[in-house]
Amino acid sequence: MLRTPLITALFVALVGCGKPEPQTTRALAKRLPLEIVTTTLPNGLRVIVQEDTRQPVVAVDVVYDVGSRDDPPSKRGFAHLFEHLMFEGTKHVQPQEHQRALERAGATHVNGTTTVDSTSYYEVVPSEQLDLALYLESDRMGFLLDTLDQKRFDGARAVVEKELEERQGQMDSQALASALFPATHPYHHLPIGDREELRAATLADVRAFWMRWYAPNNATIVLVGDVRPSEAFARVGKWFGDIPRGPAIERWNPGDPPRLANDAHATVVRPGPTKLLVGWTAPRLGAPGELEVMAGMMHTLTIARRRLVGEKGLATAVRPIHTPGELCTTIGLDVSLTGSATEKQVMEEIDVAVDATSKFLIHRATGTDMKKELDPLYAKAVFAADAVLSRARMFAQFDKTFGTPQAFVDRLARSETIDTDAVEEAFGQWIVRAHRAVVWAGAGS
Amino acid sequence: MRLAVLSLVLATACTKPPPVAPSRAIPEPLARSTPDGELRKKMPPAAPATPWVPPEAEERKLSNGVRVWIYERHDFPTAVLRIVSDRGSDHASFETAQVWSRSIMHQAPGLSPWQVRDEAARLGIAPSLGADRDWTAIDVEVLSKLFAPTADLLGALVCGPLVSNADVKAAQKLAAATVGSAGLLSRAMQHAMYPAQHPYAGTDGVGKIAYVSAEEVLEYHRRVFAPEHTIIIVVGDVEAAEAQTTLERAFGRLSGQPSNAPKIAPVPPPKGPKFVVVNRPLARQSQIAAMWLGPTIGSEDEAPLAIVRERVREELWNDVRVGKGATYGLRVQTPIGRVPRILSIEGEVETERTVEAIRDIIGDVAAVANDPWTTEMLAYERLAAASAIPQLFEDMPSTAAALTRIAARGAKLSYYANLQKQLAGITAEDVMRAARTWMPVDATRFVIVGDARALRKPLEQLGLGEVQVVEPE
């Protein structure tokens, strides 16, 4: 009885009245076969839809604008803990029923992820089960607190503590973040958090956190797959339309990326293979210079890999570090070392690679094509856009950062026209020895 | 093991004083509640299902007899190229296959290792190589406009393989490190289920990797990628006729001696202790695996076992998960290959609840085999198993992987369509028979990587069989 008028009302509000009119970004189709339609519900929920009928499946990604950068003081890991709480049941869904119901319906990739900037909940469902996914996602947006008690809270916290135990590799990244960012910076700590601080959190903290951040006006839902945009808008309106708007959100932005005045060094003692991480801060995702620094770093990577792995035998692998965030990018090299390598030897080779990149840029021959340094990353981005879920997640990230999912394709286009002068300027500005942090991680120092 | 950050020595000072962060303290909760109604009283039913049409790959042949499966998809400007063999480590040895996958494709006549790397970087490709008991594959994803030069590069590397002693030495280091650190549970599983020296047994010593020679690696490559064993799979934005011309140019000169290994080596029923505990002193969690030997391809129980898998997983979801010992639940695997593979239930549980989890596994497997199935239960599990099939073809890499699975097993292209039909017709009796035949509770064997001191006595007290403790290599 309630359904028809509600759907009709929402559909009129979304499509007919032209208030939050869907915006078709047709330009995307010129480069990739992507046509994206967006709208915003009256309660502030942003909706992004891309129809893709290749297979009868739909990816659903609900992204909240809250990440570890928003962890309350002395509660590092709170945003990540919350991600787990979202699987602990709601007023209408029993604990663990969320995942089980989806898997029974043939869903895959049922999971959640917390980054420094955001928290995502996602699944890929057979298209006939889209309502089930929307029901479950809307229920935890609207009804999480009704049945949240100490037992469920403790259960979620126990899982996070186990993850802390298991994810030894994050120690290295955490040490790099701590070395690169001042303690007051939101990126100083990573989502995984701190065990003691999580143990001190209370149920009242959880309730307040949900009230503040988990509201439709602080969220985006992306649907990519076998669903028509008009139908998708109607269904999202049906399930999410009556969830009330939350408080206006203001997130702290400390401004330009910080840069170290003197290079920093950290040591992590842990079991497992020895690694050296060297990192710098760089412009945030999409800011001037971000792609250019990355192009220079890819060139550095090629040289460092050749010297460290091929010529000197000091490393078994050299991989890029590239974490573009909304406030700042972390960029650098992640080196897996052979048993005989010393930090001094490895850093000398990395210095040679950085210097060689700078010289190459300064003394380049006419017509040097820096674009080729970005080709592998360009290809990776295109490959990732093939699968409906990873495409949905990229649309959400680019929409959040640039205000439109089309920015994903625009950025791909920009990477094809990158200018060597600009690479020289940005690389020289950001990849400076004094501004770097080095982490040595392994069984011995 | 407890980790410790010993020092974090920061000689840091920022170029300018950092801005002062505003308070991020949690404010008082604001009153906000969502109106409830009939709509949410129960979960919404499924809409009518969209009929799924299995992909139709085109089958072709190169002049040297190499089979080619091409599945054109022009909805995205990428393609996947896979060179697959239906022969694997059972042809040579586990160690040879491990070293092969890390040392081959580095160079070819006229192409130095760095030229190969630079060309791969220019094309934006990162070939991945894998070998299992009954298949071997080389896989690459590429922008479709670069398909032809990518095929040419791979053709040069696959048809004219070169392996230097330095390549082998480096590969041995990597293989030993990987097998040594990550494979403790899986190695113990192989040892428990296959006799020593059996071609499917995996390695019985990481040290053996050091004895693989460059000649053995090349011999492995030539035999595995003999034309009669090779299938090239192409999925993506390419025209079939054009792709065939490209592949003929790149792979038409592929030659090699076919493998003379038996197609299937018989596997006797496992002998040895009921429980093998690989000791990891003071481990707070145990990695556990319950195991059986499965059927081979063509078995009438393949589809019923897919239903068994779904049901056992769901039962274990209820019994062994958060608050009951396991962080993420347990994984149920029912792989079916050309050779008998291990059916398993695997996962990580708290040390003190390991025995409880083993009881649950035994109880749940027995329940699936013996307790009556309701119509609703069967319908749920059939749906879950059947719905997963279209998703195997969701993007180019997963489509290529799905086709690889059937190519490696010697199955026909119609395999997935037939599997969906079979799933629709399965009865409760079929499922229970399959569970009793292939996962009999009495024949279950367990491997546990964990703290032997804490586990030995409670396992013995279970009274199910002998407990053997082994120290890791």
Tab-separated table of C-alpha atoms in Angstrom, chain B residues 21 50 114 157 344 348 357 439:
chain	number	residue	atom	x	y	z
B	21	ALA	CA	43.479	20.662	14.058
B	50	THR	CA	17.395	-12.509	-16.432
B	114	TRP	CA	66.160	-5.835	-20.067
B	157	LEU	CA	59.327	-15.893	-25.447
B	344	SER	CA	38.917	-29.342	1.971
B	348	GLU	CA	41.897	-19.944	10.988
B	357	ALA	CA	35.877	-26.214	15.511
B	439	MET	CA	33.373	-36.496	2.198
